[in-house]
XYZ file of C-alpha atoms in Angstrom:
456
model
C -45.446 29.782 1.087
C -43.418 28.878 4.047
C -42.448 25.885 6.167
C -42.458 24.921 10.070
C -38.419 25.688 9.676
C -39.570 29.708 10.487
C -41.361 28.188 14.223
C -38.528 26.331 15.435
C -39.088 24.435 18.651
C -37.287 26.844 21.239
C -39.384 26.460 24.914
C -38.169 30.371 25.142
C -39.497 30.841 21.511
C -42.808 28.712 21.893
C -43.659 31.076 25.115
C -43.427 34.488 23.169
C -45.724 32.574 20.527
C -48.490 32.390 23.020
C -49.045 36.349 22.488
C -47.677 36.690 18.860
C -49.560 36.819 15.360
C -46.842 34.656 13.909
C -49.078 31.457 14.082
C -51.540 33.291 12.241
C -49.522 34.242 9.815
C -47.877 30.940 9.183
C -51.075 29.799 8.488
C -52.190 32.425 6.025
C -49.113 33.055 4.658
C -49.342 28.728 3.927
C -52.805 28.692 2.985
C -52.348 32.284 0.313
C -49.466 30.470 -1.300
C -51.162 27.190 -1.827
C -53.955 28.635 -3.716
C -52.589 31.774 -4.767
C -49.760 30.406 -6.329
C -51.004 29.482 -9.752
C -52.270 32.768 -10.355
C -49.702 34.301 -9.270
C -47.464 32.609 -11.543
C -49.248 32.939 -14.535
C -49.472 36.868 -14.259
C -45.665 36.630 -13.781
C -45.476 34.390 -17.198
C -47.317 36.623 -19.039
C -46.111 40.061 -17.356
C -42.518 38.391 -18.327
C -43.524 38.148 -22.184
C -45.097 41.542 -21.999
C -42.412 43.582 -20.696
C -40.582 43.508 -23.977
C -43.623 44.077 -26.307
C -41.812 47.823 -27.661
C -38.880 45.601 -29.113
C -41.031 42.870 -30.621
C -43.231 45.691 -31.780
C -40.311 46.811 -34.060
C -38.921 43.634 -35.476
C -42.650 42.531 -36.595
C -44.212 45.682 -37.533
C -40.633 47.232 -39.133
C -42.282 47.824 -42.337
C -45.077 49.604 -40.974
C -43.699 51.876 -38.539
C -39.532 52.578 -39.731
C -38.704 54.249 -43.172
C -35.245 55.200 -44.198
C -34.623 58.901 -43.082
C -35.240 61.272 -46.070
C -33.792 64.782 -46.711
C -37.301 66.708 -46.733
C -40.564 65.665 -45.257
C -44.006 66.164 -47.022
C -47.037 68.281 -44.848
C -48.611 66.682 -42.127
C -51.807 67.870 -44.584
C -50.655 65.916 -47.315
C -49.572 62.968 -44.845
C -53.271 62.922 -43.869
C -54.836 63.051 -47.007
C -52.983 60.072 -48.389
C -54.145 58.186 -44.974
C -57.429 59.448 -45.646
C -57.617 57.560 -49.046
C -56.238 54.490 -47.488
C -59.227 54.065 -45.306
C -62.354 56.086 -46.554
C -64.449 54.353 -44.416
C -63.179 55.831 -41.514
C -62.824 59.287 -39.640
C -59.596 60.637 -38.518
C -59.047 61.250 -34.613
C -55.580 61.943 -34.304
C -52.172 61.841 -35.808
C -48.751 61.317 -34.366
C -45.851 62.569 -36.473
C -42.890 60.376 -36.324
C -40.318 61.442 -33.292
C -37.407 59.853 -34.962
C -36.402 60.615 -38.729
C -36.883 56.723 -39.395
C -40.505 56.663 -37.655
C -43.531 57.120 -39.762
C -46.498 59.316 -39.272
C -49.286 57.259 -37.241
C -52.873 58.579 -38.821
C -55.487 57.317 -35.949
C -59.195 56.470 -37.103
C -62.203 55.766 -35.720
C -64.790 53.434 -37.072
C -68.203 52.661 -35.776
C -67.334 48.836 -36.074
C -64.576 48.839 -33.785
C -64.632 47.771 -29.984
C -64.177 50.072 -27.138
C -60.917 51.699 -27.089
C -59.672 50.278 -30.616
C -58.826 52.248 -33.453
C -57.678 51.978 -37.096
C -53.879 53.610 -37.858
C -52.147 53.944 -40.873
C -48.527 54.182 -40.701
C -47.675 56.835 -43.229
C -43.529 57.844 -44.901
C -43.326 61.003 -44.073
C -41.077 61.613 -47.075
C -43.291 60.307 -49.818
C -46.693 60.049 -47.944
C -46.737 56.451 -49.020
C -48.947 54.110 -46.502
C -46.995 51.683 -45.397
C -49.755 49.706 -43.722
C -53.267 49.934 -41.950
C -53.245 47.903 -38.313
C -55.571 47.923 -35.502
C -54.904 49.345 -32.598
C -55.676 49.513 -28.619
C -55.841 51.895 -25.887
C -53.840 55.593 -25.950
C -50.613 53.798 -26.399
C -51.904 52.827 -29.745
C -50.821 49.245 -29.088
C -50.379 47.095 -32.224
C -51.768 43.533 -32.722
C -49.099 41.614 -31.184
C -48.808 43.630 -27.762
C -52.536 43.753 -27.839
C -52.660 40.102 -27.946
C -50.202 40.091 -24.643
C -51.489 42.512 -22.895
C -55.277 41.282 -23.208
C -53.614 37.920 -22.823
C -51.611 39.147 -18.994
C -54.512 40.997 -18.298
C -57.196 38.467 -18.617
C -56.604 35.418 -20.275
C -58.303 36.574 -23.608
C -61.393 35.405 -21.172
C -63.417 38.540 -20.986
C -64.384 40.385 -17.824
C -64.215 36.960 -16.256
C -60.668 36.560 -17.563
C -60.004 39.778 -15.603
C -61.003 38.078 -12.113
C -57.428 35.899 -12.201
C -55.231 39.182 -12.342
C -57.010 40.980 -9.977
C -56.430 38.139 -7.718
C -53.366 37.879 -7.950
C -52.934 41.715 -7.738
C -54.778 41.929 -4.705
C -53.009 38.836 -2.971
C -49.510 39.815 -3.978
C -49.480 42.321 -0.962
C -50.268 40.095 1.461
C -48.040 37.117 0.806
C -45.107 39.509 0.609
C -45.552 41.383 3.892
C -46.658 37.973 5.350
C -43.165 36.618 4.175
C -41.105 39.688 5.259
C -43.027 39.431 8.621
C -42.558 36.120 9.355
C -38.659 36.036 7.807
C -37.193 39.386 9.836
C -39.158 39.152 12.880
C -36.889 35.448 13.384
C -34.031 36.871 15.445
C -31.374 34.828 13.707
C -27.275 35.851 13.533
C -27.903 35.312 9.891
C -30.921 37.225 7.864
C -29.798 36.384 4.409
C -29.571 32.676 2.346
C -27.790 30.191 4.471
C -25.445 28.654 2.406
C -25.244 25.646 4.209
C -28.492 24.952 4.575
C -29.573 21.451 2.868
C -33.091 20.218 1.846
C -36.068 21.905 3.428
C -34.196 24.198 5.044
C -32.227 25.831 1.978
C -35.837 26.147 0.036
C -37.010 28.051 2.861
C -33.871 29.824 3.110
C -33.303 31.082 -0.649
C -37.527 31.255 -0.616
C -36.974 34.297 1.913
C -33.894 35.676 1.142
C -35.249 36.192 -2.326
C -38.606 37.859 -1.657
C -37.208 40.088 0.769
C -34.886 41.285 -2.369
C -37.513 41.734 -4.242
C -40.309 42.760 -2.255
C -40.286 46.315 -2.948
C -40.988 46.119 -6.690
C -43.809 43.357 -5.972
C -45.362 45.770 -3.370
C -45.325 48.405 -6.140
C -46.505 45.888 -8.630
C -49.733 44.711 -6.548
C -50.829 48.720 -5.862
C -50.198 49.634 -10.129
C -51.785 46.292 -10.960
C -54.859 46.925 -8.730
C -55.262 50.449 -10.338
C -56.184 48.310 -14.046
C -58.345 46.220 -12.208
C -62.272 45.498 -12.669
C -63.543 45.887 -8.873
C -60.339 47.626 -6.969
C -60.181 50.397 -9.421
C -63.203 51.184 -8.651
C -62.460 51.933 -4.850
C -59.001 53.416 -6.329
C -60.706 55.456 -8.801
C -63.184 56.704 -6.112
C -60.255 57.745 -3.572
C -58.454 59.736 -6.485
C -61.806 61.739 -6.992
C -62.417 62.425 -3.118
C -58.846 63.647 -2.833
C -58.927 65.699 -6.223
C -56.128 63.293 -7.881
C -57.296 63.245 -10.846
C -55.516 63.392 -14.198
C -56.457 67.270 -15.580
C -57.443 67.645 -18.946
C -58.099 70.403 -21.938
C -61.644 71.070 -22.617
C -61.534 70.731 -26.700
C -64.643 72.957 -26.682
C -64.336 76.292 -28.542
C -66.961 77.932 -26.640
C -65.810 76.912 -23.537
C -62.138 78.608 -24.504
C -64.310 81.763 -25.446
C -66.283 82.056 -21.972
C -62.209 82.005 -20.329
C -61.405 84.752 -22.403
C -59.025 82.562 -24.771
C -60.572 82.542 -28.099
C -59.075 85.640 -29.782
C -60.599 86.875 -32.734
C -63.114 84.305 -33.645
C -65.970 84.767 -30.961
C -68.340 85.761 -33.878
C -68.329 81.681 -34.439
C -69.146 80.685 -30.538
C -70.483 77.219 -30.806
C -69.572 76.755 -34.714
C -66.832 75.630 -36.478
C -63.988 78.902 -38.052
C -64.543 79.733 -41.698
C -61.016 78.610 -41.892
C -58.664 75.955 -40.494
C -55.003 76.710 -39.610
C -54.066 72.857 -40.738
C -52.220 70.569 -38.647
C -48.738 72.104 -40.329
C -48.994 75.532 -38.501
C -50.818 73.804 -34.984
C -47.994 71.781 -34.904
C -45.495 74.281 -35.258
C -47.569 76.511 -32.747
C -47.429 73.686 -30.280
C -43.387 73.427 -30.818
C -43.146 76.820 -30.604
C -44.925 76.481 -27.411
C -42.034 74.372 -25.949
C -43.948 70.783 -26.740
C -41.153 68.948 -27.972
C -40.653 65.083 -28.175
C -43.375 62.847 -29.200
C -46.419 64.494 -29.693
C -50.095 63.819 -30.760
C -52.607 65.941 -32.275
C -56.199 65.736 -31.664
C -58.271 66.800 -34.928
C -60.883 69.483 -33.838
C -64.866 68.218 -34.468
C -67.086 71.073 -35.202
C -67.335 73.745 -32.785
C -63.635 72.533 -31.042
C -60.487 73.102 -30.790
C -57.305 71.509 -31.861
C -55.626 69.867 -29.061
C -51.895 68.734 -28.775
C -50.337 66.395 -26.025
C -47.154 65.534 -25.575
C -46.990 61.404 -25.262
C -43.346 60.697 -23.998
C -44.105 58.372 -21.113
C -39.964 58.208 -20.237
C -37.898 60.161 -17.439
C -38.721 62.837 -17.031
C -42.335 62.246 -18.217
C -43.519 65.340 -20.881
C -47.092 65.305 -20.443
C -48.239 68.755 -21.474
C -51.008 69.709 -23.213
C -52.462 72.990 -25.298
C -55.374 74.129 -26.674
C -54.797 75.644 -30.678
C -56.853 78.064 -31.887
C -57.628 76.104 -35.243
C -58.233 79.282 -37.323
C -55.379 81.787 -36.297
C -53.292 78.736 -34.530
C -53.117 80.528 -31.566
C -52.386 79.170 -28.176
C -55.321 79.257 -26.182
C -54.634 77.386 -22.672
C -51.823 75.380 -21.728
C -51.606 72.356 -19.258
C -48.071 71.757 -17.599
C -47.419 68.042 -16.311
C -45.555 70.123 -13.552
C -49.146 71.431 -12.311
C -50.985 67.941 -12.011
C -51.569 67.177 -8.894
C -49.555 64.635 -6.904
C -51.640 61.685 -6.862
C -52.513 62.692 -10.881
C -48.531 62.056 -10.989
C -47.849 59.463 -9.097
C -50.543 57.484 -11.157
C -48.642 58.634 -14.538
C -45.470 57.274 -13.383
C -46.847 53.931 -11.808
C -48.565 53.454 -14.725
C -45.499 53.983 -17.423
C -43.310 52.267 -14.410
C -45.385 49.100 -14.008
C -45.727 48.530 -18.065
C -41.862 49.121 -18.123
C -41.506 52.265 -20.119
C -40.660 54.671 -17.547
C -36.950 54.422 -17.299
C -36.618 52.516 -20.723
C -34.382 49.599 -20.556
C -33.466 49.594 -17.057
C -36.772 49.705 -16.163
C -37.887 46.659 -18.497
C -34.505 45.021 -17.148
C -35.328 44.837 -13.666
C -39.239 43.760 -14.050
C -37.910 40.747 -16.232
C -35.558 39.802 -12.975
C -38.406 40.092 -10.433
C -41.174 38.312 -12.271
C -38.220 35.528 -12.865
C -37.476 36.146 -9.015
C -41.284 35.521 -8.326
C -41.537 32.324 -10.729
C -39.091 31.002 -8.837
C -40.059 31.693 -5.514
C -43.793 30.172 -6.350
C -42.159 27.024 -7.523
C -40.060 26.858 -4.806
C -43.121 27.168 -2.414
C -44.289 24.186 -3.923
C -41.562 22.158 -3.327
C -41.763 23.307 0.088
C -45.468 22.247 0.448
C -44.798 18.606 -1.037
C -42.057 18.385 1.962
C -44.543 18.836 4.077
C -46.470 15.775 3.076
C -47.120 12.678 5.478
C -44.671 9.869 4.172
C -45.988 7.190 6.326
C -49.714 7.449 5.000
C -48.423 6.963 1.002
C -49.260 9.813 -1.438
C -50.637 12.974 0.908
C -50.159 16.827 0.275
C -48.605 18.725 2.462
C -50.241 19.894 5.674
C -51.161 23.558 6.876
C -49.990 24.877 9.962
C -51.983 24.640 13.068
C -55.415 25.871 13.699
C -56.308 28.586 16.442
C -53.498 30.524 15.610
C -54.870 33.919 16.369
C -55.761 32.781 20.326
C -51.977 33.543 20.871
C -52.159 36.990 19.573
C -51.978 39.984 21.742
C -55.500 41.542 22.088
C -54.695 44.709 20.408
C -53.023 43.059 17.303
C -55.955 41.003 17.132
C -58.536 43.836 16.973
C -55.929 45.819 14.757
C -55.774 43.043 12.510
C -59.806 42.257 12.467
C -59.898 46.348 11.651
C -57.440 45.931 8.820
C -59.029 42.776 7.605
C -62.532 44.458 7.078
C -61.401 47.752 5.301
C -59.472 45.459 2.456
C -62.007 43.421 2.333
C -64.508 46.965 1.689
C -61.385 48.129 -0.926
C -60.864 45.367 -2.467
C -63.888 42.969 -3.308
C -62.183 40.122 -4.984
C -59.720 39.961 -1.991
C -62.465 40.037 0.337
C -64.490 37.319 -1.259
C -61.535 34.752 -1.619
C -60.713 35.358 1.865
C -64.075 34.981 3.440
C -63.892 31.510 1.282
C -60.750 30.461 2.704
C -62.231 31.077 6.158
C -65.337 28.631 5.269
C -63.479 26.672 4.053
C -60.599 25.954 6.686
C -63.681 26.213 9.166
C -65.935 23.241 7.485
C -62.056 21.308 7.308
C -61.817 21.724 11.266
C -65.229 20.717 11.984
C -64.878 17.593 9.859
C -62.120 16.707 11.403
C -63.728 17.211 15.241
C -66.346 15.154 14.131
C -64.163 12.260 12.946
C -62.478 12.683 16.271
């Protein structure tokens, strides 16, 4: 979303256009912010309102998940069995004792009723075992109703799979119209590469337009690659690359058997494939697991027949605490252990993007600064805009604001134009939605110029 103030009108600077990609990228970089815009500035909206779900979480859900602290807590046993007679409808999946003396005890359920990834949790005192509520929730982060709303809301417009199409779009455009910018702002050899001050009209929105993304860039880079990870088409080619290059995230096996062909499962191999005459309880795994060095916030998953109990650390802060173990659910014995420190890089790097991107990672600093860039990004969207309607014909009445000249890839250099042709097709291949919008925009702009010949 630039102007013509970037070409200026030089003779020395229109020559070294004849074999630059600048034209080109004037006219995508127009032509991406035009249509791109409105998509772009809705996922900033709702990213905006969604970065501070954890507080809203506790002001509207206080009763459910805070309880004064108490002198002596009740069994995680007897936590579960007054969750259990809350909702007997239901099977219990997991629990998650409180971290915090003032947090309750989160009893997860599952219910054949529910939708995909949604679950049933009673928030539990762990001083009285009272209930203190029953809420559904989403995904691992156990998301309540309110951040469920906003994050199905940023995600995809409470629209479905279709819904999903608008933030992928914007994901996968965000790249490009913020190394199109940063190309097209730094590669202008002023005296001055920040906001001229004394700039007026035009020329101060392109100004403060630039300046702006190029502050911000970074974080919007990272934003577009995290985003595209979620995404319905792009994850797929992501998802595909972390499997090729082994980057997946490692997990525990919750099979007993499997435990007893590694030579884990001490003293119960008599009941290979069947569930121990005995359970350890959740009390003793959990102190096993502690014992084990798995401090913080922790979740246990409740062993099915035939498995084993299996406890995760859940902190998603700096530094992240990410192990896992395997519990022995009859002698509550550790059986195999899962370091974050052994994932593999990529298995990391997606853990911290991930926690990073939803603004968890580094806590408030983290939510802080992705409040100031999607404000940052609002802005510099609107500001586009205002650009564009400057562009407009004022002799002609009401018009919108022209694009930038056709043919603008004659005057690149040969290489950078088979470079960029090369670069152009393996997005497209990675990322579908991308490729389709762009191959649109090239019909498009095509049938436009031929009109316009034949008017001629």
């Amino acid at each position: 979303m630039t102007t013509d103030e970037f070409v200026g009108t030089d003779p020395e600077a229109a020559r070294a256009r004849r074999r630059s990609a600048r034209p080109l990228l004037l006219r995508l970089h127009f032509y991406a912010g035009v249509f791109i815009g409105p998509f772009l500035l809705v996922a900033a909206l709702t990213g905006l309102l969604y970065i501070f779900t954890p507080q809203l979480e506790q002001v509207v859900y206080a009763h459910e998940m805070t309880v004064p602290a108490g002198s002596s807590a009740q069994p995680l046993e007897s936590q579960l069995a007054a969750a259990r007679q809350a909702v007997p409808d239901a099977t219990v999946v997991r629990v998650r004792p409180g971290p915090e003396a003032t947090d309750t005890t989160q009893v997860i359920f599952s219910r054949p009723d529910l939708e995909a990834s949604h679950w049933l949790t009673a928030y539990v005192d762990p001083y009285s075992s009272e209930v203190r509520g029953v809420l559904e929730t989403y995904g691992s982060s156990q998301a309540t109703p309110v951040r469920t709303w906003i994050d199905q809301l940023h995600r995809g417009l409470h629209l479905g799979d279709f819904g999903r199409l608008y933030s992928e779009l914007a994901a996968s455009w965000l790249w490009v119209v913020v190394l199109g910018g940063l190309v097209l702002w730094w590669s202008k050899r002023r005296q001055h590469r920040v906001a001229d001050r004394h700039a007026k009209g035009r020329r101060k929105l392109v100004s403060w337009h630039a300046a702006t993304g190029s502050w911000v860039a970074i974080v919007l880079l990272f934003l577009s690659v995290t985003g595209l990870t979620w995404s319905q088409y792009a994850g797929e080619s992501i998802t595909d690359v972390r499997q090729a290059l082994s980057w997946q995230t490692p997990t525990l096996s919750a099979s007993m058997s499997e435990h007893a062909e590694h030579g884990g499962h001490a003293g119960h191999s008599e009941h290979s494939g069947s569930a121990p005459v005995t359970d350890a309880g959740p009390d003793r795994v959990l102190a096993a697991a502690r014992a084990h060095g798995l401090d913080g916030r922790v979740e246990l998953t409740l062993p099915k027949e035939g498995e084993v109990y299996l406890v995760k650390q859940i902190e998603t802060g700096w530094p992240s605490k990410q192990d896992t173990v395997a519990i022995d659910p009859a002698s509550a014995q550790v059986l195999e252990t899962l370091r974050f420190d052994d994932y593999p890089l990529g298995a990391k790097l997606a853990r911290w993007g991930i926690d990073a991107h939803m603004g968890m990672l580094f806590g408030l600093p983290n939510q802080l600064v992705l409040a100031v860039v999607c404000l940052a990004l609002i802005t510099m969207v609107v500001w586009g805009y205002r650009m564009w309607w400057h562009r407009r014909p004022t002799r002609d009445g009401f018009a919108m604001g022209k694009p930038f000249a056709r043919g603008g890839w004659r005057s690149m250099p040969p290489a950078g134009l088979v470079a960029l042709v090369v670069a152009g097709a393996l997005a497209v291949w990675f990322l579908p939605v991308f490729g389709v919008t762009l191959i649109g925009f090239l019909v498009v702009d095509a049938l436009l110029g031929l009109r316009k010949s034949r008017v001629r």
